[in-house]
Short mmCIF file of C-alpha atoms in Angstrom, two decimals:
data_model
loop_
_atom_site.label_atom_id
_atom_site.label_comp_id
_atom_site.label_asym_id
_atom_site.label_seq_id
_atom_site.Cartn_x
_atom_site.Cartn_y
_atom_site.Cartn_z
CA MET A 1 -0.03 0.04 0.05
CA ARG A 2 0.86 3.64 -0.45
CA ILE A 3 0.57 5.47 2.77
CA LEU A 4 0.66 9.37 3.33
CA PHE A 5 1.71 10.43 6.82
CA LEU A 6 0.98 13.96 8.09
CA HIS A 7 2.30 15.10 11.32
CA SER A 8 2.34 18.34 13.49
CA SER A 9 6.08 18.60 14.24
CA SER A 10 9.59 17.40 13.35
CA ASP A 11 10.64 17.16 17.10
CA LEU A 12 10.99 13.62 18.74
CA TYR A 13 8.71 13.90 21.85
CA GLY A 14 5.88 11.48 22.35
CA ALA A 15 3.72 11.71 19.40
CA SER A 16 6.56 12.00 17.04
CA LYS A 17 7.98 8.79 18.55
CA ILE A 18 4.77 7.02 17.88
CA LEU A 19 4.77 8.01 14.11
CA LEU A 20 8.41 7.03 13.89
CA ALA A 21 7.45 3.61 15.12
CA VAL A 22 4.31 3.19 12.94
CA ALA A 23 6.25 4.43 9.87
CA GLU A 24 9.15 1.75 10.68
CA LEU A 25 6.48 -0.94 10.84
CA CYS A 26 5.02 0.10 7.57
CA LYS A 27 8.45 0.01 6.11
CA LYS A 28 9.06 -3.36 7.39
CA ARG A 29 5.95 -4.68 5.88
CA GLU A 30 6.93 -3.17 2.43
CA HIS A 31 4.51 -0.39 2.33
CA GLU A 32 5.48 2.81 0.55
CA VAL A 33 5.77 5.43 3.19
CA THR A 34 5.65 9.20 2.33
CA VAL A 35 5.67 11.58 5.29
CA VAL A 36 4.58 15.33 5.00
CA LEU A 37 5.97 17.60 7.77
CA THR A 38 6.08 21.30 7.98
CA ASP A 39 9.80 21.78 8.86
CA VAL A 40 13.04 20.10 9.06
CA GLY A 41 14.10 18.50 12.32
CA ILE A 42 15.22 15.35 14.30
CA LEU A 43 12.24 13.39 13.19
CA SER A 44 12.65 14.10 9.39
CA ASN A 45 16.31 13.21 9.60
CA LYS A 46 15.25 9.84 11.15
CA LEU A 47 12.57 9.08 8.82
CA ILE A 48 14.94 9.79 5.85
CA GLU A 49 17.59 7.49 7.37
CA MET A 50 14.82 4.86 7.51
CA GLY A 51 14.24 5.09 3.97
CA ALA A 52 10.92 6.99 3.97
CA GLU A 53 10.19 9.71 1.62
CA VAL A 54 9.89 13.03 3.36
CA ILE A 55 8.26 16.15 2.01
CA PHE A 56 7.94 19.50 3.33
CA ILE A 57 4.61 21.52 3.13
CA ASP A 58 3.33 23.82 5.75
CA LEU A 59 0.36 21.77 7.23
CA ALA A 60 -1.26 24.62 9.06
CA ILE A 61 -0.75 23.15 12.51
CA LEU A 62 -3.29 24.14 15.08
CA ARG A 63 -1.60 26.05 18.09
CA ARG A 64 -2.96 28.22 20.81
CA GLN A 65 -0.90 31.32 19.59
CA TYR A 66 -3.37 31.27 16.68
CA PHE A 67 -6.58 31.66 18.69
CA SER A 68 -7.20 35.19 17.71
CA VAL A 69 -9.01 36.70 14.64
CA SER A 70 -5.81 37.28 12.81
CA GLY A 71 -4.33 33.91 13.79
CA LEU A 72 -7.53 32.07 12.58
CA PHE A 73 -7.39 33.83 9.26
CA ASN A 74 -3.61 32.77 8.99
CA ARG A 75 -4.57 29.19 9.60
CA ILE A 76 -7.57 29.32 7.09
CA ALA A 77 -5.26 30.57 4.42
CA THR A 78 -2.36 28.21 5.30
CA ILE A 79 -4.77 25.27 5.30
CA TYR A 80 -6.17 26.39 1.89
CA LYS A 81 -2.60 26.12 0.58
CA ALA A 82 -1.95 22.96 2.20
CA TYR A 83 -5.18 21.42 0.85
CA HIS A 84 -4.22 22.08 -2.73
CA ALA A 85 -0.60 20.98 -2.45
CA LEU A 86 -1.70 17.73 -0.87
CA LEU A 87 -4.43 17.12 -3.54
CA LYS A 88 -1.76 17.52 -6.11
CA LEU A 89 0.42 14.90 -4.28
CA CYS A 90 -2.40 12.58 -3.88
CA ALA A 91 -3.32 12.78 -7.53
CA ALA A 92 0.20 12.00 -8.40
CA ARG A 93 0.87 9.19 -6.02
CA LYS A 94 -2.64 7.50 -5.67
CA PHE A 95 -2.32 6.82 -1.95
CA ASP A 96 -4.41 4.13 -0.46
CA ILE A 97 -4.33 5.70 3.12
CA ILE A 98 -3.93 9.13 4.68
CA TYR A 99 -2.69 8.84 8.34
CA SER A 100 -2.78 12.14 10.34
CA ASN A 101 -1.06 11.95 13.55
CA THR A 102 -2.53 14.18 16.25
CA THR A 103 -5.51 16.58 16.01
CA ALA A 104 -3.31 19.51 15.50
CA VAL A 105 -3.25 18.31 11.83
CA ILE A 106 -6.58 18.66 10.26
CA VAL A 107 -6.06 19.28 6.52
CA GLY A 108 -5.74 15.63 5.99
CA HIS A 109 -9.42 14.99 6.79
CA PHE A 110 -10.40 17.38 3.88
CA VAL A 111 -7.80 15.93 1.43
CA ALA A 112 -8.95 12.37 2.22
CA ILE A 113 -12.60 13.37 1.54
CA LYS A 114 -11.88 15.18 -1.72
CA SER A 115 -9.55 12.54 -3.04
CA LYS A 116 -11.86 9.64 -1.75
CA THR A 117 -8.87 8.10 0.18
CA LYS A 118 -9.31 6.17 3.51
CA HIS A 119 -8.42 8.32 6.54
CA ILE A 120 -6.96 7.28 9.85
CA TRP A 121 -6.74 9.80 12.60
CA HIS A 122 -4.46 8.97 15.42
CA ILE A 123 -5.83 11.09 18.22
CA HIS A 124 -3.18 11.94 20.98
CA GLU A 125 -5.00 14.80 22.81
CA ILE A 126 -7.42 15.74 25.36
CA ILE A 127 -8.52 19.20 24.49
CA GLU A 128 -10.53 20.94 27.27
CA LYS A 129 -10.32 24.58 26.12
CA PRO A 130 -11.22 26.43 23.93
CA ILE A 131 -14.57 24.47 23.90
CA PHE A 132 -15.33 25.58 20.36
CA LEU A 133 -12.19 23.91 19.09
CA PHE A 134 -13.18 20.54 20.88
CA ARG A 135 -16.68 20.70 19.32
CA PHE A 136 -15.24 21.52 15.95
CA LEU A 137 -12.71 18.81 15.94
CA GLY A 138 -15.19 16.44 17.19
CA THR A 139 -17.49 16.99 14.34
CA LEU A 140 -14.56 16.27 11.94
CA ILE A 141 -13.29 13.21 13.66
CA ASN A 142 -17.02 11.74 13.53
CA HIS A 143 -17.06 11.86 9.89
CA PRO A 144 -17.83 8.51 8.18
CA ASN A 145 -14.59 8.55 6.04
CA ASN A 146 -12.41 8.45 9.44
CA ARG A 147 -11.16 5.49 11.16
CA ASN A 148 -9.84 6.77 14.61
CA ILE A 149 -7.24 5.49 16.95
CA THR A 150 -6.95 6.84 20.67
CA VAL A 151 -3.91 6.49 22.75
CA SER A 152 -5.99 5.63 25.87
CA LYS A 153 -9.47 4.85 27.18
CA SER A 154 -9.37 8.25 28.76
CA VAL A 155 -9.02 9.77 25.35
CA GLN A 156 -11.73 7.80 23.71
CA GLN A 157 -14.15 8.67 26.69
CA TYR A 158 -13.49 12.17 26.40
CA TRP A 159 -14.03 12.42 22.63
CA SER A 160 -17.17 10.23 23.01
CA LYS A 161 -19.00 13.66 23.89
CA TYR A 162 -18.90 14.50 20.20
CA VAL A 163 -17.52 11.10 18.36
CA ASP A 164 -19.40 7.88 18.24
CA PRO A 165 -17.34 5.51 20.51
CA ASN A 166 -17.54 2.69 17.91
CA LYS A 167 -15.60 4.92 15.68
CA MET A 168 -12.64 5.06 18.09
CA GLN A 169 -10.15 2.14 18.67
CA VAL A 170 -7.88 2.35 21.82
CA LEU A 171 -4.22 1.62 21.02
CA TYR A 172 -1.72 2.40 23.75
CA ASN A 173 1.60 3.84 23.00
CA GLY A 174 4.00 0.83 22.76
CA VAL A 175 7.46 0.99 24.36
CA ALA A 176 10.33 -0.91 23.01
CA TYR A 177 11.41 -1.76 26.54
CA TRP A 178 14.56 -3.59 25.42
CA GLU A 179 16.09 -0.35 24.19
CA PHE A 180 16.14 0.63 27.91
CA ASN A 181 18.13 -2.33 29.31
CA ASP A 182 21.54 -0.63 29.47
CA ARG A 183 22.11 1.03 32.72
CA SER A 184 25.77 1.95 32.12
CA THR A 185 25.48 5.36 30.75
CA ASN A 186 24.09 8.75 32.17
CA PHE A 187 24.74 12.36 31.96
CA ARG A 188 25.41 13.06 35.55
CA ASP A 189 29.05 14.07 34.91
CA THR A 190 28.06 16.40 32.08
CA LEU A 191 25.76 18.26 34.52
CA GLN A 192 28.29 17.96 37.50
CA ILE A 193 26.02 15.94 39.67
CA PRO A 194 27.71 13.73 42.37
CA ALA A 195 27.36 10.08 41.61
CA ASP A 196 25.84 9.49 44.98
CA ALA A 197 23.26 12.25 44.77
CA LEU A 198 19.63 11.36 44.64
CA VAL A 199 18.07 12.96 41.57
CA ILE A 200 14.42 13.61 40.73
CA GLY A 201 13.73 14.47 37.25
CA MET A 202 11.06 15.21 34.53
CA VAL A 203 10.95 15.15 30.82
CA GLY A 204 8.67 16.89 28.57
CA ARG A 205 7.89 19.75 26.23
CA VAL A 206 7.87 23.00 28.13
CA HIS A 207 4.12 24.02 27.91
CA PHE A 208 1.82 25.56 30.36
CA TRP A 209 -0.02 22.53 31.10
CA LYS A 210 2.87 20.14 31.35
CA GLY A 211 3.39 21.16 35.00
CA GLN A 212 6.96 22.46 35.22
CA ASP A 213 5.96 25.12 37.52
CA TYR A 214 4.30 22.41 39.79
CA PHE A 215 7.42 20.29 39.50
CA LEU A 216 9.38 23.30 41.12
CA ARG A 217 6.76 23.91 43.75
CA ILE A 218 7.18 20.11 44.69
CA ALA A 219 11.02 20.66 44.51
CA ALA A 220 10.74 23.44 46.88
CA ALA A 221 8.74 21.61 49.32
CA LEU A 222 11.23 18.70 49.43
CA HIS A 223 14.31 20.86 49.31
CA LYS A 224 13.43 22.24 52.83
CA GLN A 225 13.70 18.85 54.34
CA PHE A 226 16.43 17.32 51.91
CA PRO A 227 18.65 20.14 50.87
CA ASN A 228 21.03 17.85 48.97
CA LEU A 229 18.47 16.53 46.39
CA ILE A 230 18.99 17.51 42.72
CA PHE A 231 16.13 18.21 40.56
CA VAL A 232 16.47 18.06 36.66
CA MET A 233 13.92 19.20 34.03
CA VAL A 234 14.49 18.20 30.41
CA GLY A 235 12.73 19.79 27.49
CA ASP A 236 12.28 22.73 25.28
CA PRO A 237 9.25 25.10 24.59
CA PHE A 238 7.67 25.45 21.22
CA SER A 239 8.84 28.39 19.18
CA GLY A 240 7.11 31.37 20.36
CA TYR A 241 6.84 30.18 23.98
CA GLU A 242 10.12 30.83 25.18
CA TYR A 243 8.71 33.11 27.79
CA LEU A 244 7.71 29.94 29.73
CA TYR A 245 11.24 29.09 30.19
CA GLN A 246 11.99 32.53 31.64
CA ASN A 247 9.07 32.08 34.21
CA LEU A 248 10.61 28.86 35.33
CA GLU A 249 13.94 30.52 36.02
CA ALA A 250 12.03 33.21 37.87
CA ILE A 251 10.29 30.60 40.15
CA ILE A 252 13.86 28.91 40.77
CA THR A 253 15.28 32.19 41.93
CA SER A 254 12.23 33.09 44.10
CA GLU A 255 12.25 29.60 45.84
CA GLY A 256 16.02 29.73 46.21
CA LEU A 257 16.78 26.65 44.19
CA GLU A 258 19.48 27.86 41.96
CA ASN A 259 21.78 25.30 43.36
CA ALA A 260 19.25 22.21 43.44
CA VAL A 261 17.68 22.66 39.91
CA LYS A 262 19.19 21.94 36.56
CA LEU A 263 17.37 22.97 33.34
CA VAL A 264 18.33 20.80 30.43
CA PRO A 265 17.34 21.27 26.90
CA PHE A 266 15.75 18.38 24.73
CA GLN A 267 18.18 15.22 24.66
CA THR A 268 18.38 12.82 21.77
CA ASN A 269 19.93 10.15 24.10
CA VAL A 270 16.90 9.54 26.23
CA LEU A 271 18.55 6.62 27.92
CA ASN A 272 21.19 8.75 29.41
CA VAL A 273 18.51 11.00 30.68
CA TYR A 274 16.53 8.34 32.46
CA ASN A 275 19.61 6.60 33.83
CA SER A 276 20.42 9.86 35.45
CA PHE A 277 17.32 9.76 37.60
CA ASP A 278 16.35 7.96 40.73
CA LEU A 279 12.79 9.01 40.59
CA PHE A 280 10.68 10.36 37.83
CA VAL A 281 7.96 13.02 38.04
CA LEU A 282 5.16 14.01 35.49
CA PRO A 283 3.17 16.55 37.25
CA SER A 284 0.76 17.56 34.25
CA GLN A 285 -1.88 20.11 35.14
CA LEU A 286 -4.31 19.06 32.36
CA PRO A 287 -5.29 15.23 31.60
CA ASP A 288 -2.27 13.84 29.97
CA PRO A 289 -3.64 11.59 27.30
CA ALA A 290 -1.11 8.76 27.30
CA PRO A 291 2.45 10.21 28.27
CA LEU A 292 4.97 8.21 26.43
CA VAL A 293 7.62 9.54 28.90
CA VAL A 294 5.76 7.74 31.96
CA SER A 295 6.16 4.30 29.94
CA GLU A 296 9.74 5.04 28.97
CA ALA A 297 10.75 5.86 32.57
CA MET A 298 8.92 2.72 33.72
CA ALA A 299 10.88 0.76 31.30
CA CYS A 300 14.00 2.10 32.73
CA GLY A 301 12.88 0.73 36.24
CA LEU A 302 12.20 4.08 37.57
CA PRO A 303 9.43 4.69 40.08
CA VAL A 304 7.08 7.19 38.48
CA ILE A 305 5.15 9.95 40.40
CA ALA A 306 2.42 11.60 38.25
CA THR A 307 -0.82 13.65 38.69
CA LYS A 308 -3.97 11.45 39.19
CA GLN A 309 -5.67 12.25 35.78
CA GLY A 310 -5.97 11.13 32.01
CA GLY A 311 -4.32 8.18 30.55
CA THR A 312 -1.59 8.00 33.23
CA VAL A 313 -3.89 6.37 35.78
CA GLU A 314 -4.37 3.59 33.12
CA ILE A 315 -0.52 3.13 32.97
CA ILE A 316 0.42 3.28 36.71
CA GLU A 317 -1.07 1.00 39.38
CA ASP A 318 -1.00 3.57 42.38
CA GLY A 319 1.32 2.38 45.10
CA ILE A 320 2.67 -0.47 43.18
CA SER A 321 4.36 0.49 39.88
CA GLY A 322 4.06 4.29 40.66
CA ILE A 323 2.51 7.02 42.79
CA LEU A 324 -0.56 9.25 41.82
CA ILE A 325 -0.41 12.63 43.22
CA PRO A 326 -2.99 15.44 43.49
CA LEU A 327 -3.23 18.64 41.35
CA ASN A 328 -1.81 21.83 42.76
CA ASN A 329 -0.96 20.37 46.33
CA ALA A 330 2.84 20.52 46.29
CA THR A 331 2.77 19.78 50.19
CA LYS A 332 0.75 16.67 49.89
CA ALA A 333 2.69 15.46 46.67
CA ALA A 334 6.01 15.91 48.56
CA LYS A 335 4.93 13.83 51.50
CA GLN A 336 3.90 10.99 49.19
CA ILE A 337 7.23 11.17 47.53
CA ILE A 338 9.48 11.19 50.86
CA PRO A 339 9.06 7.49 51.54
CA LEU A 340 10.79 6.82 48.19
CA ILE A 341 13.55 9.31 48.99
CA ILE A 342 14.44 7.73 52.45
CA ASP A 343 14.13 4.11 51.32
CA GLU A 344 16.41 2.75 48.49
CA GLN A 345 14.74 -0.62 48.67
CA ALA A 346 11.28 0.78 48.20
CA ARG A 347 12.54 2.47 45.02
CA ARG A 348 13.88 -0.52 43.74
CA LYS A 349 10.78 -2.62 44.45
CA MET A 350 8.48 -0.05 42.83
CA GLY A 351 10.99 0.34 39.83
CA ALA A 352 11.05 -3.37 39.23
CA ALA A 353 7.22 -3.41 39.34
CA ALA A 354 6.95 -0.67 36.87
CA ARG A 355 9.43 -2.46 34.29
CA LEU A 356 7.14 -5.57 34.70
CA ARG A 357 4.00 -3.51 34.09
CA VAL A 358 5.38 -2.14 30.75
CA GLU A 359 6.60 -5.49 29.59
CA GLN A 360 3.10 -7.08 30.20
CA HIS A 361 0.92 -4.35 29.10
CA PHE A 362 2.64 -1.65 27.35
CA SER A 363 5.17 -3.17 25.14
CA ARG A 364 5.78 -2.34 21.47
CA GLU A 365 4.93 -5.95 20.65
CA ILE A 366 1.61 -5.73 22.48
#
C-alpha cells in the first residue's frame, strides 16, 4: 500500500516517536511510506535514514498562539494552500491511506474526503479549552470517512462527547522496553551531579499545562527537608513560547533553588536522561492523554510519580508501579514522595514493578 503520513512537528517527543514507530513498521511490511512535515528536524532526519520519503509542506498546524482573529485567518489561508498542495500530491501518487497523527493536523481530513481516500486519525490529545475547538474537531473526527485511533481509554471517553465511541479504537503507545536495558550510561558527569546524589527528574515539552511550575513547587517543598536533592527538568518550549522558560527561571530564583535545579534542553539520548534519575515525576496540570515518558521511565525501572488524571491512571498502578499525586498540592505531593527518597529498597521494588508493568501491558509488541 501507499501511505501518506501527516504530522504536526519534526521534534522527537511522544507523538513523534509513535509516528516514527508506525512508519518503521509499515516500511518493514514493505508499504510505501511518504511523510509530510512542516519543517526540518530530528524526526525528518530519522525518517530519511529509515528510507521513508519526506516532503515539506506547511500543514497549518493548530496551536494556541493562533487563537485570535488574525491567527484564525492565518490558519485558514495556510490550510487552503496545504489542501491544494496535498491534493496534487495525492493525484500523482494515488495513496491508499492518509494517516494524520494528532488533532493538530486537520487538513488531511479534507484532503481524504476530496480524493476519496481512507483516512486514519491518530488522536493523542484531550482538549478541554477552548470548547469551540473541541466541538469543531469532534465533528470532523466523527465523519464516516475516518477511522480513529485513541492512545488511551481516557482519550476515547473524552472524545465520546462528540464522536461515536464505535468509531474510535484504543491503541496504547507501545514501548520498545529492550532499548532501555543498558544502565551503564548517564549524563550526571556532564551536569556535574555527584554520583551518590539522589536525582528527581522530569522530561517533557515545556508547556503551560505540562506542570514544570508544579514540579518546581514540589521541589521547593522537598528541598526544605532534603537540601542535597538534585532536580532536573529536560525539555524545550515550542517556538514562540520561550517566555515559559523565563518564568521557570524566575520561580527557581524566588524559591532559592538555584543550586538544586538544573534546566536541560531536549536530549536525543533519552537513555542517558532516565539513567541519571532515581525518581521520575510528571506533574501535568491537564489530563495527559497517554504520556510516553511515563512508560519509558517505567521501562528504565524508575518509580514514576504523576498527577492522578488522564491516561496516566491507566498506565500506573497506584502504590505498586508508581504513585499518583493530586493537582496543585505541592505539600501533599512531597509527603507522598518522601518514603521513596528515604528508602532505597522501596524505590527498587517499585521500579521493578514498573518495568514488569510495561513488559506485560505496554510493550511495542503488544
